[in-house]
mmCIF file of C-alpha atoms (C1' of nucleotides) in Angstrom:
data_model
loop_
_atom_site.group_PDB
_atom_site.id
_atom_site.type_symbol
_atom_site.label_atom_id
_atom_site.label_comp_id
_atom_site.label_asym_id
_atom_site.label_seq_id
_atom_site.Cartn_x
_atom_site.Cartn_y
_atom_site.Cartn_z
ATOM 1 C CA MET A 170 139.847 121.885 98.839
ATOM 2 C CA GLN A 171 137.319 124.037 97.073
ATOM 3 C CA LYS A 172 134.183 124.739 99.015
ATOM 4 C CA SER A 173 130.917 124.237 97.192
ATOM 5 C CA ARG A 174 129.082 127.313 96.082
ATOM 6 C CA GLU A 175 126.434 126.647 98.673
ATOM 7 C CA ASP A 176 128.738 126.453 101.629
ATOM 8 C CA ARG A 177 130.852 129.451 100.779
ATOM 9 C CA GLN A 178 128.328 132.011 101.928
ATOM 10 C CA ALA A 179 125.663 130.956 104.365
ATOM 11 C CA ALA A 180 126.705 127.350 104.904
ATOM 12 C CA ALA A 181 123.028 126.488 104.494
ATOM 13 C CA PRO A 182 122.418 122.796 105.057
ATOM 14 C CA GLU A 183 121.060 121.095 101.975
ATOM 15 C CA TYR A 184 117.387 120.263 101.970
ATOM 16 C CA HIS A 185 116.362 116.698 101.254
ATOM 17 C CA VAL A 186 112.675 115.860 101.093
ATOM 18 C CA ASP A 187 113.385 112.241 101.766
ATOM 19 C CA ARG A 188 114.715 113.068 105.204
ATOM 20 C CA GLN A 189 111.725 115.044 106.415
ATOM 21 C CA VAL A 190 109.130 113.758 108.863
ATOM 22 C CA GLY A 191 106.307 114.338 106.443
ATOM 23 C CA PHE A 192 107.908 112.105 103.877
ATOM 24 C CA PHE A 193 108.186 109.266 106.370
ATOM 25 C CA LEU A 194 104.760 109.807 107.873
ATOM 26 C CA ARG A 195 103.148 109.474 104.480
ATOM 27 C CA GLN A 196 105.054 106.313 103.678
ATOM 28 C CA ALA A 197 104.510 104.705 107.067
ATOM 29 C CA ASN A 198 100.803 105.367 106.787
ATOM 30 C CA GLN A 199 100.720 103.955 103.275
ATOM 31 C CA ARG A 200 102.474 100.827 104.416
ATOM 32 C CA HIS A 201 100.076 100.297 107.275
ATOM 33 C CA VAL A 202 97.029 100.824 105.072
ATOM 34 C CA ALA A 203 98.386 98.237 102.648
ATOM 35 C CA ILE A 204 99.073 95.762 105.442
ATOM 36 C CA PHE A 205 95.608 96.283 106.869
ATOM 37 C CA ALA A 206 93.893 95.862 103.520
ATOM 38 C CA ASN A 207 95.797 92.644 103.039
ATOM 39 C CA ALA A 208 95.018 91.292 106.494
ATOM 40 C CA ILE A 209 91.304 92.039 106.468
ATOM 41 C CA GLY A 210 89.045 89.712 104.545
ATOM 42 C CA ASP A 211 85.909 91.818 104.177
ATOM 43 C CA LYS A 212 87.287 94.683 102.106
ATOM 44 C CA LEU A 213 87.127 97.143 104.945
ATOM 45 C CA THR A 214 89.429 100.159 104.854
ATOM 46 C CA THR A 215 91.273 101.486 107.871
ATOM 47 C CA THR A 216 88.912 104.438 108.158
ATOM 48 C CA GLN A 217 85.840 102.238 107.849
ATOM 49 C CA TRP A 218 87.285 100.008 110.523
ATOM 50 C CA SER A 219 87.893 102.986 112.780
ATOM 51 C CA ALA A 220 84.312 104.149 112.323
ATOM 52 C CA LEU A 221 82.880 100.714 113.009
ATOM 53 C CA SER A 222 85.033 100.059 116.060
ATOM 54 C CA LYS A 223 84.399 103.466 117.555
ATOM 55 C CA LEU A 224 80.695 103.219 116.882
ATOM 56 C CA LYS A 225 80.617 99.970 118.813
ATOM 57 C CA GLU A 226 82.044 101.823 121.809
ATOM 58 C CA ILE A 227 79.866 104.901 121.756
ATOM 59 C CA GLN A 228 76.681 103.957 119.938
ATOM 60 C CA PRO A 229 74.172 105.350 119.568
ATOM 61 C CA CYS A 230 75.642 108.646 118.413
ATOM 62 C CA SER A 231 75.312 111.289 115.731
ATOM 63 C CA GLN A 232 77.306 111.243 112.515
ATOM 64 C CA ASN A 233 79.357 114.307 113.328
ATOM 65 C CA GLN A 234 80.179 113.015 116.780
ATOM 66 C CA LEU A 235 81.495 109.787 115.304
ATOM 67 C CA GLY A 236 83.573 111.903 112.982
ATOM 68 C CA ARG A 237 85.088 113.848 115.836
ATOM 69 C CA GLU A 238 85.832 110.702 117.819
ATOM 70 C CA THR A 239 87.644 109.196 114.847
ATOM 71 C CA ALA A 240 89.354 112.410 113.758
ATOM 72 C CA MET A 241 87.485 112.679 110.478
ATOM 73 C CA ASP A 242 86.173 115.721 108.683
ATOM 74 C CA VAL A 243 82.398 116.127 108.428
ATOM 75 C CA ALA A 244 82.593 115.552 104.686
ATOM 76 C CA THR A 245 84.826 112.531 105.156
ATOM 77 C CA ILE A 246 82.773 110.829 107.858
ATOM 78 C CA LYS A 247 79.653 111.280 105.761
ATOM 79 C CA GLY A 248 81.184 109.329 102.877
ATOM 80 C CA VAL A 249 82.460 106.621 105.210
ATOM 81 C CA VAL A 250 79.106 106.250 106.959
ATOM 82 C CA ASP A 251 77.242 106.242 103.649
ATOM 83 C CA ARG A 252 79.288 103.265 102.465
ATOM 84 C CA LEU A 253 78.862 101.417 105.736
ATOM 85 C CA VAL A 254 75.097 101.983 105.590
ATOM 86 C CA LYS A 255 74.989 100.809 101.999
ATOM 87 C CA ARG A 256 76.725 97.590 103.026
ATOM 88 C CA GLY A 257 74.323 97.079 105.898
ATOM 89 C CA PHE A 258 76.804 97.480 108.759
ATOM 90 C CA VAL A 259 75.363 100.691 110.134
ATOM 91 C CA ALA A 260 71.745 101.764 110.638
ATOM 92 C CA THR A 261 70.439 105.330 110.729
ATOM 93 C CA ALA A 262 67.425 106.743 112.536
ATOM 94 C CA PRO A 263 66.076 110.262 113.051
ATOM 95 C CA ASP A 264 66.603 111.844 116.466
ATOM 96 C CA ARG A 265 63.357 112.763 118.237
ATOM 97 C CA ASN A 266 64.870 115.610 120.242
ATOM 98 C CA ASP A 267 67.009 117.125 117.485
ATOM 99 C CA GLY A 268 65.629 117.479 114.007
ATOM 100 C CA ARG A 269 69.057 117.765 112.442
ATOM 101 C CA ARG A 270 70.654 114.701 113.956
ATOM 102 C CA VAL A 271 70.914 111.258 112.428
ATOM 103 C CA VAL A 272 71.400 108.627 115.083
ATOM 104 C CA LEU A 273 73.834 105.897 114.097
ATOM 105 C CA SER A 274 73.981 102.369 115.425
ATOM 106 C CA LEU A 275 75.536 99.064 114.433
ATOM 107 C CA THR A 276 73.413 96.412 112.792
ATOM 108 C CA GLU A 277 73.825 92.724 113.574
ATOM 109 C CA ASP A 278 75.922 92.408 110.439
ATOM 110 C CA GLY A 279 78.000 95.302 111.683
ATOM 111 C CA LEU A 280 78.632 93.642 115.023
ATOM 112 C CA ALA A 281 79.387 90.394 113.249
ATOM 113 C CA VAL A 282 81.889 91.888 110.819
ATOM 114 C CA ILE A 283 83.711 93.472 113.732
ATOM 115 C CA ALA A 284 83.828 90.218 115.669
ATOM 116 C CA VAL A 285 85.105 88.336 112.646
ATOM 117 C CA ASN A 286 87.857 90.829 111.851
ATOM 118 C CA VAL A 287 89.251 91.959 115.208
ATOM 119 C CA GLY A 288 91.910 89.306 114.948
ATOM 120 C CA ALA A 289 93.012 90.536 111.542
ATOM 121 C CA ALA A 290 93.094 94.113 112.808
ATOM 122 C CA VAL A 291 95.352 93.121 115.674
ATOM 123 C CA SER A 292 97.559 91.221 113.251
ATOM 124 C CA ALA A 293 97.805 94.280 111.027
ATOM 125 C CA THR A 294 98.960 96.387 113.953
ATOM 126 C CA GLU A 295 101.436 93.679 114.844
ATOM 127 C CA GLU A 296 102.822 93.436 111.313
ATOM 128 C CA THR A 297 103.129 97.195 111.003
ATOM 129 C CA LEU A 298 105.230 97.317 114.151
ATOM 130 C CA ALA A 299 107.139 94.156 113.333
ATOM 131 C CA PRO A 300 110.390 95.991 112.457
ATOM 132 C CA LEU A 301 110.538 97.324 116.018
ATOM 133 C CA THR A 302 111.481 95.567 119.232
ATOM 134 C CA SER A 303 109.077 95.545 122.133
ATOM 135 C CA GLY A 304 110.829 98.442 123.795
ATOM 136 C CA GLU A 305 110.993 100.425 120.596
ATOM 137 C CA ARG A 306 107.279 99.992 120.056
ATOM 138 C CA MET A 307 106.436 101.498 123.429
ATOM 139 C CA MET A 308 108.748 104.407 122.785
ATOM 140 C CA PHE A 309 107.522 104.915 119.232
ATOM 141 C CA LEU A 310 103.835 104.922 120.135
ATOM 142 C CA GLU A 311 104.494 107.373 122.911
ATOM 143 C CA LEU A 312 106.319 109.797 120.646
ATOM 144 C CA LEU A 313 103.863 109.311 117.796
ATOM 145 C CA GLN A 314 100.973 110.279 120.049
ATOM 146 C CA LYS A 315 102.735 113.467 120.970
ATOM 147 C CA ILE A 316 102.751 114.744 117.421
ATOM 148 C CA CYS A 317 99.069 114.020 116.702
ATOM 149 C CA MET B 41 84.530 91.712 142.800
ATOM 150 C CA GLN B 42 82.634 90.370 139.844
ATOM 151 C CA LYS B 43 84.691 89.744 136.761
ATOM 152 C CA SER B 44 83.346 91.089 133.505
ATOM 153 C CA ARG B 45 81.857 88.593 131.091
ATOM 154 C CA GLU B 46 84.794 89.158 128.789
ATOM 155 C CA ASP B 47 87.493 88.404 131.323
ATOM 156 C CA ARG B 48 85.881 85.362 132.819
ATOM 157 C CA GLN B 49 86.748 83.022 129.994
ATOM 158 C CA ALA B 50 89.602 83.973 127.710
ATOM 159 C CA ALA B 51 90.754 87.121 129.456
ATOM 160 C CA ALA B 52 90.919 88.692 125.983
ATOM 161 C CA PRO B 53 92.262 92.232 126.151
ATOM 162 C CA GLU B 54 89.769 94.776 124.917
ATOM 163 C CA TYR B 55 90.373 96.250 121.486
ATOM 164 C CA HIS B 56 90.478 100.004 121.149
ATOM 165 C CA VAL B 57 90.974 101.528 117.719
ATOM 166 C CA ASP B 58 92.188 104.725 119.220
ATOM 167 C CA ARG B 59 95.218 102.959 120.670
ATOM 168 C CA GLN B 60 96.421 101.359 117.443
ATOM 169 C CA VAL B 61 99.375 102.563 115.411
ATOM 170 C CA GLY B 62 97.280 103.016 112.319
ATOM 171 C CA PHE B 63 95.008 105.415 114.118
ATOM 172 C CA PHE B 64 97.934 107.569 115.203
ATOM 173 C CA LEU B 65 99.737 107.369 111.887
ATOM 174 C CA ARG B 66 96.700 108.691 110.065
ATOM 175 C CA GLN B 67 96.269 111.541 112.527
ATOM 176 C CA ALA B 68 99.929 112.488 112.641
ATOM 177 C CA ASN B 69 100.029 112.590 108.862
ATOM 178 C CA GLN B 70 96.882 114.691 108.765
ATOM 179 C CA ARG B 71 98.329 117.134 111.250
ATOM 180 C CA HIS B 72 101.530 117.498 109.284
ATOM 181 C CA VAL B 73 99.672 118.021 106.010
ATOM 182 C CA ALA B 74 97.613 120.750 107.643
ATOM 183 C CA ILE B 75 100.714 122.413 109.087
ATOM 184 C CA PHE B 76 102.461 122.278 105.741
ATOM 185 C CA ALA B 77 99.492 123.693 103.847
ATOM 186 C CA ASN B 78 99.380 126.518 106.349
ATOM 187 C CA ALA B 79 103.088 127.258 106.186
ATOM 188 C CA ILE B 80 103.419 127.250 102.413
ATOM 189 C CA GLY B 81 102.269 130.285 100.528
ATOM 190 C CA ASP B 82 101.918 128.936 97.021
ATOM 191 C CA LYS B 83 99.196 126.362 97.599
ATOM 192 C CA LEU B 84 101.530 123.436 97.169
ATOM 193 C CA THR B 85 100.571 120.131 98.755
ATOM 194 C CA THR B 86 103.042 117.874 100.539
ATOM 195 C CA THR B 87 103.078 115.435 97.639
ATOM 196 C CA GLN B 88 103.581 118.178 95.090
ATOM 197 C CA TRP B 89 106.425 119.501 97.196
ATOM 198 C CA SER B 90 107.982 116.055 97.362
ATOM 199 C CA ALA B 91 107.779 115.699 93.599
ATOM 200 C CA LEU B 92 109.273 119.137 92.979
ATOM 201 C CA SER B 93 112.097 118.721 95.484
ATOM 202 C CA LYS B 94 113.002 115.266 94.287
ATOM 203 C CA LEU B 95 112.865 116.343 90.667
ATOM 204 C CA LYS B 96 115.348 119.068 91.447
ATOM 205 C CA GLU B 97 117.747 116.404 92.688
ATOM 206 C CA ILE B 98 117.396 113.871 89.917
ATOM 207 C CA GLN B 99 116.202 115.749 86.875
ATOM 208 C CA PRO B 100 115.897 114.946 84.099
ATOM 209 C CA CYS B 101 113.993 111.740 84.737
ATOM 210 C CA SER B 102 110.943 109.823 83.637
ATOM 211 C CA GLN B 103 107.567 110.154 85.309
ATOM 212 C CA ASN B 104 107.549 106.642 86.738
ATOM 213 C CA GLN B 105 111.036 107.040 88.105
ATOM 214 C CA LEU B 106 110.010 110.203 89.931
ATOM 215 C CA GLY B 107 107.092 108.256 91.301
ATOM 216 C CA ARG B 108 109.330 105.519 92.628
ATOM 217 C CA GLU B 109 111.745 107.983 94.184
ATOM 218 C CA THR B 110 108.904 109.704 95.993
ATOM 219 C CA ALA B 111 107.021 106.516 96.891
ATOM 220 C CA MET B 112 104.032 107.298 94.729
ATOM 221 C CA ASP B 113 101.907 104.990 92.643
ATOM 222 C CA VAL B 114 102.072 105.396 88.848
ATOM 223 C CA ALA B 115 98.520 106.656 88.842
ATOM 224 C CA THR B 116 99.228 109.033 91.689
ATOM 225 C CA ILE B 117 102.415 110.529 90.302
ATOM 226 C CA LYS B 118 100.676 111.155 86.995
ATOM 227 C CA GLY B 119 98.036 113.299 88.642
ATOM 228 C CA VAL B 120 100.654 115.163 90.657
ATOM 229 C CA VAL B 121 102.840 115.816 87.613
ATOM 230 C CA ASP B 122 99.833 116.871 85.535
ATOM 231 C CA ARG B 123 98.986 119.569 88.066
ATOM 232 C CA LEU B 124 102.574 120.752 88.297
ATOM 233 C CA VAL B 125 102.782 120.945 84.499
ATOM 234 C CA LYS B 126 99.511 122.843 84.337
ATOM 235 C CA ARG B 127 100.916 125.382 86.788
ATOM 236 C CA GLY B 128 104.101 125.720 84.785
ATOM 237 C CA PHE B 129 106.504 124.285 87.374
ATOM 238 C CA VAL B 130 107.432 121.178 85.411
ATOM 239 C CA ALA B 131 108.155 120.703 81.720
ATOM 240 C CA THR B 132 107.732 117.496 79.730
ATOM 241 C CA ALA B 133 109.569 116.300 76.636
ATOM 242 C CA PRO B 134 109.571 113.067 74.670
ATOM 243 C CA ASP B 135 112.570 110.779 75.128
ATOM 244 C CA ARG B 136 114.503 110.173 71.917
ATOM 245 C CA ASN B 137 115.821 106.770 72.924
ATOM 246 C CA ASP B 138 112.650 105.400 74.463
ATOM 247 C CA GLY B 139 109.310 105.991 72.784
ATOM 248 C CA ARG B 140 107.373 105.329 75.977
ATOM 249 C CA ARG B 141 109.169 107.714 78.253
ATOM 250 C CA VAL B 142 108.266 111.288 79.103
ATOM 251 C CA VAL B 143 111.266 113.240 80.327
ATOM 252 C CA LEU B 144 110.502 115.601 83.190
ATOM 253 C CA SER B 145 112.427 118.702 84.181
ATOM 254 C CA LEU B 146 111.902 121.793 86.299
ATOM 255 C CA THR B 147 111.057 125.093 84.652
ATOM 256 C CA GLU B 148 112.451 128.381 85.885
ATOM 257 C CA ASP B 149 109.197 128.949 87.721
ATOM 258 C CA GLY B 150 109.586 125.518 89.237
ATOM 259 C CA LEU B 151 113.062 126.302 90.507
ATOM 260 C CA ALA B 152 111.847 129.643 91.769
ATOM 261 C CA VAL B 153 108.904 128.242 93.686
ATOM 262 C CA ILE B 154 111.217 125.769 95.369
ATOM 263 C CA ALA B 155 113.682 128.467 96.346
ATOM 264 C CA VAL B 156 110.924 130.662 97.720
ATOM 265 C CA ASN B 157 109.339 127.931 99.807
ATOM 266 C CA VAL B 158 112.209 125.878 101.224
ATOM 267 C CA GLY B 159 112.096 127.966 104.345
ATOM 268 C CA ALA B 160 108.409 127.297 104.853
ATOM 269 C CA ALA B 161 108.966 123.589 104.278
ATOM 270 C CA VAL B 162 111.650 123.530 106.948
ATOM 271 C CA SER B 163 109.344 125.445 109.279
ATOM 272 C CA ALA B 164 106.579 122.912 108.676
ATOM 273 C CA THR B 165 108.900 120.078 109.622
ATOM 274 C CA GLU B 166 109.940 122.033 112.681
ATOM 275 C CA GLU B 167 106.374 122.731 113.752
ATOM 276 C CA THR B 168 105.328 119.122 113.237
ATOM 277 C CA LEU B 169 108.106 117.956 115.535
ATOM 278 C CA ALA B 170 107.653 120.814 117.988
ATOM 279 C CA PRO B 171 106.033 118.636 120.686
ATOM 280 C CA LEU B 172 109.239 116.586 120.866
ATOM 281 C CA THR B 173 112.569 117.425 122.444
ATOM 282 C CA SER B 174 115.709 117.290 120.345
ATOM 283 C CA GLY B 175 116.576 113.841 121.600
ATOM 284 C CA GLU B 176 113.065 112.569 121.076
ATOM 285 C CA ARG B 177 113.112 113.784 117.484
ATOM 286 C CA MET B 178 116.212 111.801 116.659
ATOM 287 C CA MET B 179 114.737 108.709 118.250
ATOM 288 C CA PHE B 180 111.355 109.193 116.630
ATOM 289 C CA LEU B 181 112.709 109.677 113.128
ATOM 290 C CA GLU B 182 114.870 106.616 113.499
ATOM 291 C CA LEU B 183 111.963 104.431 114.574
ATOM 292 C CA LEU B 184 109.605 105.935 112.018
ATOM 293 C CA GLN B 185 111.993 105.082 109.214
ATOM 294 C CA LYS B 186 112.072 101.494 110.347
ATOM 295 C CA ILE B 187 108.374 101.014 109.776
ATOM 296 C CA CYS B 188 108.277 102.543 106.287
ATOM 297 C "C1'" DT C 113 113.488 86.028 64.117
ATOM 298 C "C1'" DG C 114 109.663 85.566 66.871
ATOM 299 C "C1'" DA C 115 107.381 84.760 71.098
ATOM 300 C "C1'" DT C 116 107.472 86.249 75.747
ATOM 301 C "C1'" DA C 117 108.160 89.243 79.401
ATOM 302 C "C1'" DC C 118 108.833 93.624 81.115
ATOM 303 C "C1'" DT C 119 108.325 98.680 81.384
ATOM 304 C "C1'" DC C 120 106.030 103.178 80.664
ATOM 305 C "C1'" DA C 121 102.230 106.007 80.516
ATOM 306 C "C1'" DT C 122 97.290 106.322 80.688
ATOM 307 C "C1'" DT C 123 92.688 105.524 82.276
ATOM 308 C "C1'" DC C 124 88.806 103.853 85.267
ATOM 309 C "C1'" DG C 125 86.724 102.983 89.630
ATOM 310 C "C1'" DC C 126 86.707 103.460 94.375
ATOM 311 C "C1'" DA C 127 87.851 105.599 98.892
ATOM 312 C "C1'" DT C 128 89.778 109.015 101.726
ATOM 313 C "C1'" DA C 129 90.635 114.090 103.054
ATOM 314 C "C1'" DC C 130 89.689 118.947 103.559
ATOM 315 C "C1'" DA C 131 87.968 123.734 102.386
ATOM 316 C "C1'" DA C 132 84.044 126.166 101.516
ATOM 317 C "C1'" DA C 133 79.408 127.107 101.185
ATOM 318 C "C1'" DC C 134 74.584 126.052 102.155
ATOM 319 C "C1'" DG C 135 69.909 125.462 104.652
ATOM 320 C "C1'" DA C 136 67.831 123.864 108.719
ATOM 321 C "C1'" DA C 137 67.620 123.451 113.487
ATOM 322 C "C1'" DA C 138 69.066 124.274 118.191
ATOM 323 C "C1'" DA C 139 71.425 126.973 121.836
ATOM 324 C "C1'" DA C 140 73.089 131.125 123.828
ATOM 325 C "C1'" DA C 141 73.053 135.923 124.413
ATOM 326 C "C1'" DT C 142 70.820 140.242 124.715
ATOM 327 C "C1'" DA D 176 61.231 137.357 122.392
ATOM 328 C "C1'" DT D 177 64.450 138.368 119.095
ATOM 329 C "C1'" DT D 178 68.966 138.232 117.531
ATOM 330 C "C1'" DT D 179 73.248 135.931 117.211
ATOM 331 C "C1'" DT D 180 75.928 132.024 117.271
ATOM 332 C "C1'" DT D 181 76.642 127.305 117.003
ATOM 333 C "C1'" DT D 182 75.792 122.801 115.408
ATOM 334 C "C1'" DC D 183 74.273 119.255 112.055
ATOM 335 C "C1'" DG D 184 74.052 117.264 107.775
ATOM 336 C "C1'" DT D 185 74.830 117.954 102.830
ATOM 337 C "C1'" DT D 186 77.042 119.114 98.516
ATOM 338 C "C1'" DT D 187 80.780 120.798 95.449
ATOM 339 C "C1'" DG D 188 85.484 121.126 94.139
ATOM 340 C "C1'" DT D 189 90.227 119.760 94.417
ATOM 341 C "C1'" DA D 190 93.906 116.443 95.531
ATOM 342 C "C1'" DT D 191 95.794 112.224 96.935
ATOM 343 C "C1'" DG D 192 96.214 106.968 96.815
ATOM 344 C "C1'" DC D 193 95.758 102.263 95.102
ATOM 345 C "C1'" DG D 194 94.099 98.203 92.224
ATOM 346 C "C1'" DA D 195 93.312 96.809 87.816
ATOM 347 C "C1'" DA D 196 93.140 97.035 83.002
ATOM 348 C "C1'" DT D 197 94.896 98.756 78.542
ATOM 349 C "C1'" DG D 198 97.985 99.955 74.725
ATOM 350 C "C1'" DA D 199 102.490 101.021 73.110
ATOM 351 C "C1'" DG D 200 107.270 100.405 73.179
ATOM 352 C "C1'" DT D 201 111.520 97.836 74.727
ATOM 353 C "C1'" DA D 202 114.286 93.903 76.211
ATOM 354 C "C1'" DT D 203 115.218 89.058 76.608
ATOM 355 C "C1'" DC D 204 115.875 84.664 75.185
ATOM 356 C "C1'" DA D 205 114.980 80.534 72.920
#
DNA sequence: TGATACTCATTCGCATACAAACGAAAAAAT
DNA sequence: ATTTTTTCGTTTGTATGCGAATGAGTATCA
């Protein structure tokens, strides 16, 4: 049997994009974002939800700090916060000690929108992991964390 | 010991964004994108690389078909293809049989840039999975595919 | 044949995402 | 006390990513 031209010399394994981690990571993320958008009623994105939820834990805090806690770039977190402020979920105030800082906190509407949507967020997580068994989920989350 | 106000009634487990799949998926994807950008010399993004690699496999094909094969929206694949055309990696031609279609194919530069960078792409995959053992990688990829 | 449905490509609006550069302010080092 | 470095917020530019709408071409079926 004739060997293919590829195999004759170096026997280099063929490269297939659709078998690489990056390809799957992008798709898995896309799927989750879609599921989340569908589950949530208030038109909140996954990043906005991350910012809101984290802010609830650590408020009051500066904009950049919130960005670091949610793994967002300074330019990214600014856009996210701007939109949340515009919608009245987040309030800003100048810091007395530091002239550069903008202190962020949740408004009542912000707290309310979190309370209303936690259930949907949990459901979104659930639906994303639905193809996996309970044991697989534990394993998957563990491995996923390792490559973050 | 006093029970917290939360636990007293419903015993609802606390919600932490930074323990949800979505949070990790976004971060893992970000990390891989950064690794890839760093490994590749020709300023190709992960999506551009996907489009190029897939096009090499299935060319000639229409723009929408390439989008489907690479899991990209019609609007997204258009932008990606536009940039690849502008850089001379992809050529377009009208389809004789179908007046709507635009037939895509790789140029010589396109083939060359793939050949030059396959090694870097493989390295990027390798580096992304570096925190995992060989066995863990197999397991991880299997589970990751299931939630795509 | 003619109406209907589908497909393809394009465009608009919105929301990440990051690099890079900037001025202002604070902290650390000398 | 002055210099250096770091941090904070902002803006610009480039590149995804999706929903929705549009127009043009094709296919289907009554």
